Amino acid sequence: MSPLKKRRSVLRSDGLQTLISSLLCIILGLAVGYLVLLLINAAGAWDATMAIVKNFFKFTKAETRMKNFGLTLAKTAPLLMCSLSVLFAYKVGLFNIGAAGQYTAGVCAALIFALHPNFLWPWWACLLVAVAAGAILGAICGALRAYCNVNVVISGIMLNWITLYLTNWVLAWVKNPASPYTKELRSVNTSALIPSMGLEKFFNNKNVTISVVLVLLIAVVIWIILKKTKFGYELKATGNNLHAAKYCGMKENRNIILTMVIAGALAAAGAGLFYLAGIEEWSTTQSAVPGMGFNGIAVAFLGGLNPLGAILSSYFIQHITTAGGYVNLQVYSAQISDFISSMIIYLCAFVGFFKMFINLRLDKGEERKARKAALLASTEEGGADE
Amino acid sequence: MSANYAIEMLNITKRFPGIIANDNITLRLKHGEIHALLGENGAGKSTLMSVLFGLYKPEEGKILMDGKEVRIDDPNDANRLGIGMVHQHFKLVECFSVLDNIILGVEPNKMGFLQKEQAREKVVALSEKYGLHVDPDAMIEDITVGMQQRTEILKMLYRENNILIFDEPTAVLTPQEIDELMHIMRNLTQEGKSILFITHKLNEIMAVADTCSVLRKGKYIGTVDVAGTTKEELSRMMVGRDVDFIVHKDEAKPTDVVLSVEKLSVSSKGHSKKAVNNVSFKVRAGEIVCIAGIDGNGQTELVYGLTGLLPVKDGAVIMDGKDITQLAIRKRNVGGLSHIPEDRHKYGLVMDYSLEDNLILQRYFEPRFVNNFGFMRRKNIRNYANDLIEQYDVRSGQGAVTPARSMSGGNQQKAIIAREIDKDPQLLIAVQPTRGLDVGAIEYIHSQIVAQRDKNKAVLLVSLELDEVMALSDRILVMYEGEIVGELDPKTTTVEELGLYMAGAKREAREV
Ligand SMILES: Nc1ncnc2c1ncn2[C@@H]1O[C@H](COP(=O)(O)OP(=O)(O)OP(=O)(O)O)[C@@H](O)[C@H]1O
Ligand SMILES: [Mg+2]
């Protein structure tokens, strides 16, 4: 080994690099957003940008702050799950655009078993069927890919539509007679509400449940699976080089299907954890799958395709999305926060670029040091010879 | 007097994480000469050429062309200056035709509309002029490596490059194709083009090169006139010691049959035509059996059939008395089969994995490397990898954690060989095992293969190189058009006779 090998700079660590790069993207995204706001209406631009950055911090009362922080957290949970679904599939080289459909399937299964008078199941049972529903959808995509070589993007998009209309049809059985929305969980079946174990009091917000904690645990588990286990080793090898995976006897078809099953289960679990918290109802006249699945794609990439990164990025995206409601609507339209978050998401593409930039700087630094060391060594050698 | 030189690379230094790939190297290429570049695996040859082609930016040094300093920041600059390169691992678009690949980036057009006919004429004319036979409309994924190579050469000629860089062009060619290539190279220099030629085969250097520069571990060792030197001297310059070109082995003592192939037929990819037709043979423990033949005569499919990468159409494969014809690949591998694949990038390596993760590719599931809960035992993996790296002298910038992608071609190959031989298999199937290795490494790998035999293991070797076939094997089976047309004893046969069988001019009726 060359003498150059020595303690590596902490900046070389991939996780830290991703973090720094993502932060740079976010700052740039906000800056661009600010510039656009300036163009639309210079007077309110700063206030609006600050409103988006601040979100619940704008409230002066600690209680209200906590309450709104809790809301943001509760909405982060499903987004994180969708992004985990996307990034997990991505490790085997599959682009799970079907996360939106799997999420929808999760909503369908969870709500029908929670609300239908024939079932009225408790929350954990509803959550399990939701997970199963997503897993089945994932399995279909995976099997089509493995045995018929159908691209998962195509099958995913098709299944998104199929699932959406099936869900609208099925959930019409449990809808409120007076509106297109499903009945309120809180009034029909309280056992189907995910318990809050005191979090409700802490945040002073009944929407905050153990979902918030569960999704964090799941993210860590996914990280461990990918990074530390044999299963993760196989999945990444399959994603990286299918031929080599086959050559060394990995069951590549089984791995593809299994990955999609897990991806589907993750997205659907997100749906269950959100809808069973009783925060929102499903509108049975909905004409598109929820954006959650698609936002999951962006979140996954902003998080550098790392489950731990996804925790931060999903919170951040949800933070600015929720904050969009606080922008002065007299001056700007409510979509402005969507605009800024999409700006940031576009800039996510630069995460890799920034990483490269950091590495380049480090290389330069190391070279300089190495050159100095070499120079020193050669003069010392010269001295010893004399 | 520097105007005599087509290219001068002066004091080039290029560093990668953990390694100085080029350390203050100076190289001068004369007009109209073939200049060979020689050096061990990882010595920095490809890196130096990539610097000339604008793929890497050196930290120090400058490049002169016809005595004037030039800036080469990217391959476009190189192209403008008339520098072309055939890479060690080809850079062709698989799902494009030969013609499309050749004109890629310099498409002739009229107001934005492609003028393909014009391009086709030019390509056909060039291919006739230089005897570079290609089918312009064939898809890259369907053609042999030899033809891909010719496509790469045509690409340079189409761009009217004058400085041609060949990075190990002969590693993937058959002996016949190599002769053709040498001939073409000579013709090119007669037209005033200058050639930089990387190869590990000293015979080729002696045959075509005018001068030869030697690198060792990133440093420049010297430049010699080929006419005034010998193979021995060159190899000494390169590895710093005498290299033994003769494989030392005793008489083989074959014992039990390990592999028995019975009336095997395998279809070739996508065709109903049988690539392997009714082939039968046996390999015993303690012997090295070699399948010789011209590339494309079914050797690849035969090996894929034996290892399970392609389904078998008919017949049986018996290993250690067990029928493994339909067995899963993992079961074969665990059951004592090792396979050094022909295509190291396609099958042999996970390029984005580190060296250590590639070294455990065939045994990551063993209790040694994974605990009962499915967690990888990173410490054991590191130790195991470091042992193999040391034993097989796998050189890389950062040791066990080096990404496989950033390793030199020869060291990637050494990693695969280390992994497969270290499994201590009952049956080792080695396809072109020494492709792209330097003479020192070849010496070591050959001795390892012989050692495997002497441990009473069976070895099935597939090689296109007659020297290797003659030196290593105890028995030679010649394959021609999917069938085995002869069995020869390397001690009594001659290269000429072998050639006749390989060309299909001679065949014998065999009893197995
Ligand atoms: N892109 C890269 N990133 C990091 N290290 C690299 C990169 N390319 C080459 N190296 C390192 O530089 C050294 C020289 O590599 P190079 O490919 O030039 O060797 P080579 O002389 O062509 O060897 P071979 O005969 O095996 O092809 C090797 O140790 C390799 O690990
Ligand atoms: Mg090389």
JSON list of N, CA, C and O in Angstrom, two decimals, chain B residues 242-284:
[
{"chain": "B", "resi": 242, "resn": "ASP", "atom": "N", "xyz": [13.81, -11.47, -13.15]},
{"chain": "B", "resi": 242, "resn": "ASP", "atom": "CA", "xyz": [13.68, -12.35, -14.30]},
{"chain": "B", "resi": 242, "resn": "ASP", "atom": "C", "xyz": [12.35, -13.07, -14.25]},
{"chain": "B", "resi": 242, "resn": "ASP", "atom": "O", "xyz": [11.92, -13.52, -13.19]},
{"chain": "B", "resi": 243, "resn": "VAL", "atom": "N", "xyz": [11.70, -13.15, -15.40]},
{"chain": "B", "resi": 243, "resn": "VAL", "atom": "CA", "xyz": [10.41, -13.85, -15.45]},
{"chain": "B", "resi": 243, "resn": "VAL", "atom": "C", "xyz": [10.61, -15.16, -16.18]},
{"chain": "B", "resi": 243, "resn": "VAL", "atom": "O", "xyz": [11.30, -15.25, -17.18]},
{"chain": "B", "resi": 244, "resn": "ASP", "atom": "N", "xyz": [9.99, -16.18, -15.60]},
{"chain": "B", "resi": 244, "resn": "ASP", "atom": "CA", "xyz": [10.10, -17.50, -16.17]},
{"chain": "B", "resi": 244, "resn": "ASP", "atom": "C", "xyz": [8.95, -17.71, -17.15]},
{"chain": "B", "resi": 244, "resn": "ASP", "atom": "O", "xyz": [7.79, -17.67, -16.77]},
{"chain": "B", "resi": 245, "resn": "PHE", "atom": "N", "xyz": [9.27, -17.88, -18.43]},
{"chain": "B", "resi": 245, "resn": "PHE", "atom": "CA", "xyz": [8.19, -18.02, -19.40]},
{"chain": "B", "resi": 245, "resn": "PHE", "atom": "C", "xyz": [7.70, -19.46, -19.52]},
{"chain": "B", "resi": 245, "resn": "PHE", "atom": "O", "xyz": [6.74, -19.74, -20.20]},
{"chain": "B", "resi": 246, "resn": "ILE", "atom": "N", "xyz": [8.43, -20.36, -18.88]},
{"chain": "B", "resi": 246, "resn": "ILE", "atom": "CA", "xyz": [8.05, -21.77, -19.02]},
{"chain": "B", "resi": 246, "resn": "ILE", "atom": "C", "xyz": [7.22, -22.19, -17.82]},
{"chain": "B", "resi": 246, "resn": "ILE", "atom": "O", "xyz": [7.55, -21.87, -16.67]},
{"chain": "B", "resi": 247, "resn": "VAL", "atom": "N", "xyz": [6.14, -22.89, -18.09]},
{"chain": "B", "resi": 247, "resn": "VAL", "atom": "CA", "xyz": [5.32, -23.40, -16.99]},
{"chain": "B", "resi": 247, "resn": "VAL", "atom": "C", "xyz": [5.94, -24.69, -16.49]},
{"chain": "B", "resi": 247, "resn": "VAL", "atom": "O", "xyz": [6.20, -25.60, -17.28]},
{"chain": "B", "resi": 248, "resn": "HIS", "atom": "N", "xyz": [6.23, -24.73, -15.18]},
{"chain": "B", "resi": 248, "resn": "HIS", "atom": "CA", "xyz": [6.85, -25.94, -14.64]},
{"chain": "B", "resi": 248, "resn": "HIS", "atom": "C", "xyz": [5.79, -26.86, -14.11]},
{"chain": "B", "resi": 248, "resn": "HIS", "atom": "O", "xyz": [5.05, -26.50, -13.21]},
{"chain": "B", "resi": 249, "resn": "LYS", "atom": "N", "xyz": [5.69, -28.01, -14.68]},
{"chain": "B", "resi": 249, "resn": "LYS", "atom": "CA", "xyz": [4.77, -28.97, -14.09]},
{"chain": "B", "resi": 249, "resn": "LYS", "atom": "C", "xyz": [5.23, -30.40, -14.37]},
{"chain": "B", "resi": 249, "resn": "LYS", "atom": "O", "xyz": [5.87, -30.67, -15.38]},
{"chain": "B", "resi": 250, "resn": "ASP", "atom": "N", "xyz": [4.89, -31.27, -13.44]},
{"chain": "B", "resi": 250, "resn": "ASP", "atom": "CA", "xyz": [5.23, -32.69, -13.61]},
{"chain": "B", "resi": 250, "resn": "ASP", "atom": "C", "xyz": [4.15, -33.36, -14.42]},
{"chain": "B", "resi": 250, "resn": "ASP", "atom": "O", "xyz": [3.13, -32.78, -14.74]},
{"chain": "B", "resi": 251, "resn": "GLU", "atom": "N", "xyz": [4.41, -34.62, -14.67]},
{"chain": "B", "resi": 251, "resn": "GLU", "atom": "CA", "xyz": [3.42, -35.46, -15.34]},
{"chain": "B", "resi": 251, "resn": "GLU", "atom": "C", "xyz": [2.10, -35.43, -14.55]},
{"chain": "B", "resi": 251, "resn": "GLU", "atom": "O", "xyz": [2.10, -35.49, -13.33]},
{"chain": "B", "resi": 252, "resn": "ALA", "atom": "N", "xyz": [0.98, -35.34, -15.28]},
{"chain": "B", "resi": 252, "resn": "ALA", "atom": "CA", "xyz": [-0.31, -35.38, -14.60]},
{"chain": "B", "resi": 252, "resn": "ALA", "atom": "C", "xyz": [-0.61, -36.78, -14.11]},
{"chain": "B", "resi": 252, "resn": "ALA", "atom": "O", "xyz": [-0.21, -37.76, -14.73]},
{"chain": "B", "resi": 253, "resn": "LYS", "atom": "N", "xyz": [-1.27, -36.84, -12.95]},
{"chain": "B", "resi": 253, "resn": "LYS", "atom": "CA", "xyz": [-1.69, -38.16, -12.44]},
{"chain": "B", "resi": 253, "resn": "LYS", "atom": "C", "xyz": [-3.19, -38.17, -12.27]},
{"chain": "B", "resi": 253, "resn": "LYS", "atom": "O", "xyz": [-3.71, -38.07, -11.16]},
{"chain": "B", "resi": 254, "resn": "PRO", "atom": "N", "xyz": [-3.90, -38.28, -13.38]},
{"chain": "B", "resi": 254, "resn": "PRO", "atom": "CA", "xyz": [-5.36, -38.20, -13.30]},
{"chain": "B", "resi": 254, "resn": "PRO", "atom": "C", "xyz": [-5.93, -39.36, -12.50]},
{"chain": "B", "resi": 254, "resn": "PRO", "atom": "O", "xyz": [-5.43, -40.48, -12.59]},
{"chain": "B", "resi": 255, "resn": "THR", "atom": "N", "xyz": [-6.96, -39.08, -11.72]},
{"chain": "B", "resi": 255, "resn": "THR", "atom": "CA", "xyz": [-7.61, -40.14, -10.94]},
{"chain": "B", "resi": 255, "resn": "THR", "atom": "C", "xyz": [-9.09, -40.23, -11.35]},
{"chain": "B", "resi": 255, "resn": "THR", "atom": "O", "xyz": [-9.39, -40.46, -12.50]},
{"chain": "B", "resi": 256, "resn": "ASP", "atom": "N", "xyz": [-9.99, -39.99, -10.37]},
{"chain": "B", "resi": 256, "resn": "ASP", "atom": "CA", "xyz": [-11.42, -40.20, -10.67]},
{"chain": "B", "resi": 256, "resn": "ASP", "atom": "C", "xyz": [-11.97, -39.15, -11.63]},
{"chain": "B", "resi": 256, "resn": "ASP", "atom": "O", "xyz": [-11.49, -38.02, -11.67]},
{"chain": "B", "resi": 257, "resn": "VAL", "atom": "N", "xyz": [-13.02, -39.53, -12.32]},
{"chain": "B", "resi": 257, "resn": "VAL", "atom": "CA", "xyz": [-13.71, -38.58, -13.18]},
{"chain": "B", "resi": 257, "resn": "VAL", "atom": "C", "xyz": [-14.46, -37.57, -12.31]},
{"chain": "B", "resi": 257, "resn": "VAL", "atom": "O", "xyz": [-15.21, -37.95, -11.42]},
{"chain": "B", "resi": 258, "resn": "VAL", "atom": "N", "xyz": [-14.24, -36.28, -12.54]},
{"chain": "B", "resi": 258, "resn": "VAL", "atom": "CA", "xyz": [-14.95, -35.25, -11.79]},
{"chain": "B", "resi": 258, "resn": "VAL", "atom": "C", "xyz": [-16.10, -34.71, -12.63]},
{"chain": "B", "resi": 258, "resn": "VAL", "atom": "O", "xyz": [-17.23, -34.58, -12.17]},
{"chain": "B", "resi": 259, "resn": "LEU", "atom": "N", "xyz": [-15.78, -34.40, -13.87]},
{"chain": "B", "resi": 259, "resn": "LEU", "atom": "CA", "xyz": [-16.82, -33.86, -14.75]},
{"chain": "B", "resi": 259, "resn": "LEU", "atom": "C", "xyz": [-17.03, -34.80, -15.91]},
{"chain": "B", "resi": 259, "resn": "LEU", "atom": "O", "xyz": [-16.07, -35.21, -16.58]},
{"chain": "B", "resi": 260, "resn": "SER", "atom": "N", "xyz": [-18.28, -35.13, -16.13]},
{"chain": "B", "resi": 260, "resn": "SER", "atom": "CA", "xyz": [-18.58, -35.96, -17.26]},
{"chain": "B", "resi": 260, "resn": "SER", "atom": "C", "xyz": [-19.70, -35.30, -18.05]},
{"chain": "B", "resi": 260, "resn": "SER", "atom": "O", "xyz": [-20.78, -35.05, -17.52]},
{"chain": "B", "resi": 261, "resn": "VAL", "atom": "N", "xyz": [-19.40, -34.96, -19.28]},
{"chain": "B", "resi": 261, "resn": "VAL", "atom": "CA", "xyz": [-20.37, -34.28, -20.13]},
{"chain": "B", "resi": 261, "resn": "VAL", "atom": "C", "xyz": [-20.87, -35.29, -21.14]},
{"chain": "B", "resi": 261, "resn": "VAL", "atom": "O", "xyz": [-20.08, -35.92, -21.84]},
{"chain": "B", "resi": 262, "resn": "GLU", "atom": "N", "xyz": [-22.19, -35.47, -21.18]},
{"chain": "B", "resi": 262, "resn": "GLU", "atom": "CA", "xyz": [-22.73, -36.51, -22.04]},
{"chain": "B", "resi": 262, "resn": "GLU", "atom": "C", "xyz": [-23.70, -35.96, -23.06]},
{"chain": "B", "resi": 262, "resn": "GLU", "atom": "O", "xyz": [-24.75, -35.43, -22.73]},
{"chain": "B", "resi": 263, "resn": "LYS", "atom": "N", "xyz": [-23.27, -36.04, -24.32]},
{"chain": "B", "resi": 263, "resn": "LYS", "atom": "CA", "xyz": [-24.13, -35.65, -25.45]},
{"chain": "B", "resi": 263, "resn": "LYS", "atom": "C", "xyz": [-24.81, -34.31, -25.21]},
{"chain": "B", "resi": 263, "resn": "LYS", "atom": "O", "xyz": [-26.02, -34.14, -25.39]},
{"chain": "B", "resi": 264, "resn": "LEU", "atom": "N", "xyz": [-24.04, -33.34, -24.80]},
{"chain": "B", "resi": 264, "resn": "LEU", "atom": "CA", "xyz": [-24.59, -32.04, -24.42]},
{"chain": "B", "resi": 264, "resn": "LEU", "atom": "C", "xyz": [-24.89, -31.17, -25.65]},
{"chain": "B", "resi": 264, "resn": "LEU", "atom": "O", "xyz": [-24.06, -31.05, -26.54]},
{"chain": "B", "resi": 265, "resn": "SER", "atom": "N", "xyz": [-26.06, -30.57, -25.64]},
{"chain": "B", "resi": 265, "resn": "SER", "atom": "CA", "xyz": [-26.39, -29.57, -26.66]},
{"chain": "B", "resi": 265, "resn": "SER", "atom": "C", "xyz": [-26.91, -28.32, -25.96]},
{"chain": "B", "resi": 265, "resn": "SER", "atom": "O", "xyz": [-27.70, -28.40, -25.03]},
{"chain": "B", "resi": 266, "resn": "VAL", "atom": "N", "xyz": [-26.44, -27.17, -26.41]},
{"chain": "B", "resi": 266, "resn": "VAL", "atom": "CA", "xyz": [-26.88, -25.89, -25.85]},
{"chain": "B", "resi": 266, "resn": "VAL", "atom": "C", "xyz": [-27.24, -24.98, -27.01]},
{"chain": "B", "resi": 266, "resn": "VAL", "atom": "O", "xyz": [-26.50, -24.91, -28.00]},
{"chain": "B", "resi": 267, "resn": "SER", "atom": "N", "xyz": [-28.38, -24.31, -26.90]},
{"chain": "B", "resi": 267, "resn": "SER", "atom": "CA", "xyz": [-28.74, -23.37, -27.96]},
{"chain": "B", "resi": 267, "resn": "SER", "atom": "C", "xyz": [-27.99, -22.08, -27.75]},
{"chain": "B", "resi": 267, "resn": "SER", "atom": "O", "xyz": [-27.71, -21.70, -26.63]},
{"chain": "B", "resi": 268, "resn": "SER", "atom": "N", "xyz": [-27.71, -21.40, -28.85]},
{"chain": "B", "resi": 268, "resn": "SER", "atom": "CA", "xyz": [-27.07, -20.10, -28.66]},
{"chain": "B", "resi": 268, "resn": "SER", "atom": "C", "xyz": [-28.16, -19.09, -28.38]},
{"chain": "B", "resi": 268, "resn": "SER", "atom": "O", "xyz": [-29.33, -19.31, -28.65]},
{"chain": "B", "resi": 269, "resn": "LYS", "atom": "N", "xyz": [-27.76, -17.98, -27.82]},
{"chain": "B", "resi": 269, "resn": "LYS", "atom": "CA", "xyz": [-28.70, -16.96, -27.37]},
{"chain": "B", "resi": 269, "resn": "LYS", "atom": "C", "xyz": [-29.60, -16.48, -28.50]},
{"chain": "B", "resi": 269, "resn": "LYS", "atom": "O", "xyz": [-29.14, -16.00, -29.52]},
{"chain": "B", "resi": 270, "resn": "GLY", "atom": "N", "xyz": [-30.89, -16.62, -28.31]},
{"chain": "B", "resi": 270, "resn": "GLY", "atom": "CA", "xyz": [-31.83, -16.08, -29.27]},
{"chain": "B", "resi": 270, "resn": "GLY", "atom": "C", "xyz": [-31.99, -16.86, -30.56]},
{"chain": "B", "resi": 270, "resn": "GLY", "atom": "O", "xyz": [-32.82, -16.55, -31.38]},
{"chain": "B", "resi": 271, "resn": "HIS", "atom": "N", "xyz": [-31.19, -17.90, -30.75]},
{"chain": "B", "resi": 271, "resn": "HIS", "atom": "CA", "xyz": [-31.34, -18.69, -31.98]},
{"chain": "B", "resi": 271, "resn": "HIS", "atom": "C", "xyz": [-31.73, -20.11, -31.61]},
{"chain": "B", "resi": 271, "resn": "HIS", "atom": "O", "xyz": [-31.42, -20.60, -30.54]},
{"chain": "B", "resi": 272, "resn": "SER", "atom": "N", "xyz": [-32.38, -20.75, -32.53]},
{"chain": "B", "resi": 272, "resn": "SER", "atom": "CA", "xyz": [-32.69, -22.15, -32.27]},
{"chain": "B", "resi": 272, "resn": "SER", "atom": "C", "xyz": [-31.50, -23.02, -32.68]},
{"chain": "B", "resi": 272, "resn": "SER", "atom": "O", "xyz": [-31.38, -24.17, -32.30]},
{"chain": "B", "resi": 273, "resn": "LYS", "atom": "N", "xyz": [-30.60, -22.43, -33.42]},
{"chain": "B", "resi": 273, "resn": "LYS", "atom": "CA", "xyz": [-29.40, -23.16, -33.84]},
{"chain": "B", "resi": 273, "resn": "LYS", "atom": "C", "xyz": [-28.62, -23.59, -32.59]},
{"chain": "B", "resi": 273, "resn": "LYS", "atom": "O", "xyz": [-28.47, -22.84, -31.65]},
{"chain": "B", "resi": 274, "resn": "LYS", "atom": "N", "xyz": [-28.12, -24.80, -32.63]},
{"chain": "B", "resi": 274, "resn": "LYS", "atom": "CA", "xyz": [-27.36, -25.27, -31.48]},
{"chain": "B", "resi": 274, "resn": "LYS", "atom": "C", "xyz": [-25.94, -24.73, -31.55]},
{"chain": "B", "resi": 274, "resn": "LYS", "atom": "O", "xyz": [-25.24, -24.94, -32.52]},
{"chain": "B", "resi": 275, "resn": "ALA", "atom": "N", "xyz": [-25.53, -24.05, -30.49]},
{"chain": "B", "resi": 275, "resn": "ALA", "atom": "CA", "xyz": [-24.17, -23.54, -30.46]},
{"chain": "B", "resi": 275, "resn": "ALA", "atom": "C", "xyz": [-23.23, -24.66, -30.01]},
{"chain": "B", "resi": 275, "resn": "ALA", "atom": "O", "xyz": [-22.07, -24.70, -30.39]},
{"chain": "B", "resi": 276, "resn": "VAL", "atom": "N", "xyz": [-23.76, -25.54, -29.18]},
{"chain": "B", "resi": 276, "resn": "VAL", "atom": "CA", "xyz": [-23.01, -26.72, -28.76]},
{"chain": "B", "resi": 276, "resn": "VAL", "atom": "C", "xyz": [-23.82, -27.93, -29.19]},
{"chain": "B", "resi": 276, "resn": "VAL", "atom": "O", "xyz": [-25.01, -28.01, -28.90]},
{"chain": "B", "resi": 277, "resn": "ASN", "atom": "N", "xyz": [-23.19, -28.83, -29.91]},
{"chain": "B", "resi": 277, "resn": "ASN", "atom": "CA", "xyz": [-23.94, -29.89, -30.55]},
{"chain": "B", "resi": 277, "resn": "ASN", "atom": "C", "xyz": [-23.40, -31.26, -30.14]},
{"chain": "B", "resi": 277, "resn": "ASN", "atom": "O", "xyz": [-22.32, -31.65, -30.58]},
{"chain": "B", "resi": 278, "resn": "ASN", "atom": "N", "xyz": [-24.15, -31.91, -29.27]},
{"chain": "B", "resi": 278, "resn": "ASN", "atom": "CA", "xyz": [-23.84, -33.31, -28.99]},
{"chain": "B", "resi": 278, "resn": "ASN", "atom": "C", "xyz": [-22.39, -33.52, -28.53]},
{"chain": "B", "resi": 278, "resn": "ASN", "atom": "O", "xyz": [-21.67, -34.32, -29.10]},
{"chain": "B", "resi": 279, "resn": "VAL", "atom": "N", "xyz": [-22.00, -32.76, -27.52]},
{"chain": "B", "resi": 279, "resn": "VAL", "atom": "CA", "xyz": [-20.61, -32.81, -27.08]},
{"chain": "B", "resi": 279, "resn": "VAL", "atom": "C", "xyz": [-20.47, -33.74, -25.86]},
{"chain": "B", "resi": 279, "resn": "VAL", "atom": "O", "xyz": [-21.28, -33.68, -24.94]},
{"chain": "B", "resi": 280, "resn": "SER", "atom": "N", "xyz": [-19.48, -34.62, -25.92]},
{"chain": "B", "resi": 280, "resn": "SER", "atom": "CA", "xyz": [-19.21, -35.50, -24.78]},
{"chain": "B", "resi": 280, "resn": "SER", "atom": "C", "xyz": [-17.73, -35.47, -24.45]},
{"chain": "B", "resi": 280, "resn": "SER", "atom": "O", "xyz": [-16.90, -35.50, -25.37]},
{"chain": "B", "resi": 281, "resn": "PHE", "atom": "N", "xyz": [-17.42, -35.38, -23.18]},
{"chain": "B", "resi": 281, "resn": "PHE", "atom": "CA", "xyz": [-16.03, -35.52, -22.75]},
{"chain": "B", "resi": 281, "resn": "PHE", "atom": "C", "xyz": [-15.99, -35.68, -21.24]},
{"chain": "B", "resi": 281, "resn": "PHE", "atom": "O", "xyz": [-17.00, -35.52, -20.57]},
{"chain": "B", "resi": 282, "resn": "LYS", "atom": "N", "xyz": [-14.80, -36.04, -20.74]},
{"chain": "B", "resi": 282, "resn": "LYS", "atom": "CA", "xyz": [-14.65, -36.21, -19.30]},
{"chain": "B", "resi": 282, "resn": "LYS", "atom": "C", "xyz": [-13.45, -35.42, -18.82]},
{"chain": "B", "resi": 282, "resn": "LYS", "atom": "O", "xyz": [-12.47, -35.28, -19.55]},
{"chain": "B", "resi": 283, "resn": "VAL", "atom": "N", "xyz": [-13.52, -34.94, -17.60]},
{"chain": "B", "resi": 283, "resn": "VAL", "atom": "CA", "xyz": [-12.34, -34.32, -16.98]},
{"chain": "B", "resi": 283, "resn": "VAL", "atom": "C", "xyz": [-12.11, -35.03, -15.66]},
{"chain": "B", "resi": 283, "resn": "VAL", "atom": "O", "xyz": [-13.05, -35.19, -14.87]},
{"chain": "B", "resi": 284, "resn": "ARG", "atom": "N", "xyz": [-10.87, -35.49, -15.46]},
{"chain": "B", "resi": 284, "resn": "ARG", "atom": "CA", "xyz": [-10.57, -36.22, -14.24]},
{"chain": "B", "resi": 284, "resn": "ARG", "atom": "C", "xyz": [-9.90, -35.32, -13.21]},
{"chain": "B", "resi": 284, "resn": "ARG", "atom": "O", "xyz": [-9.34, -34.28, -13.56]}
]
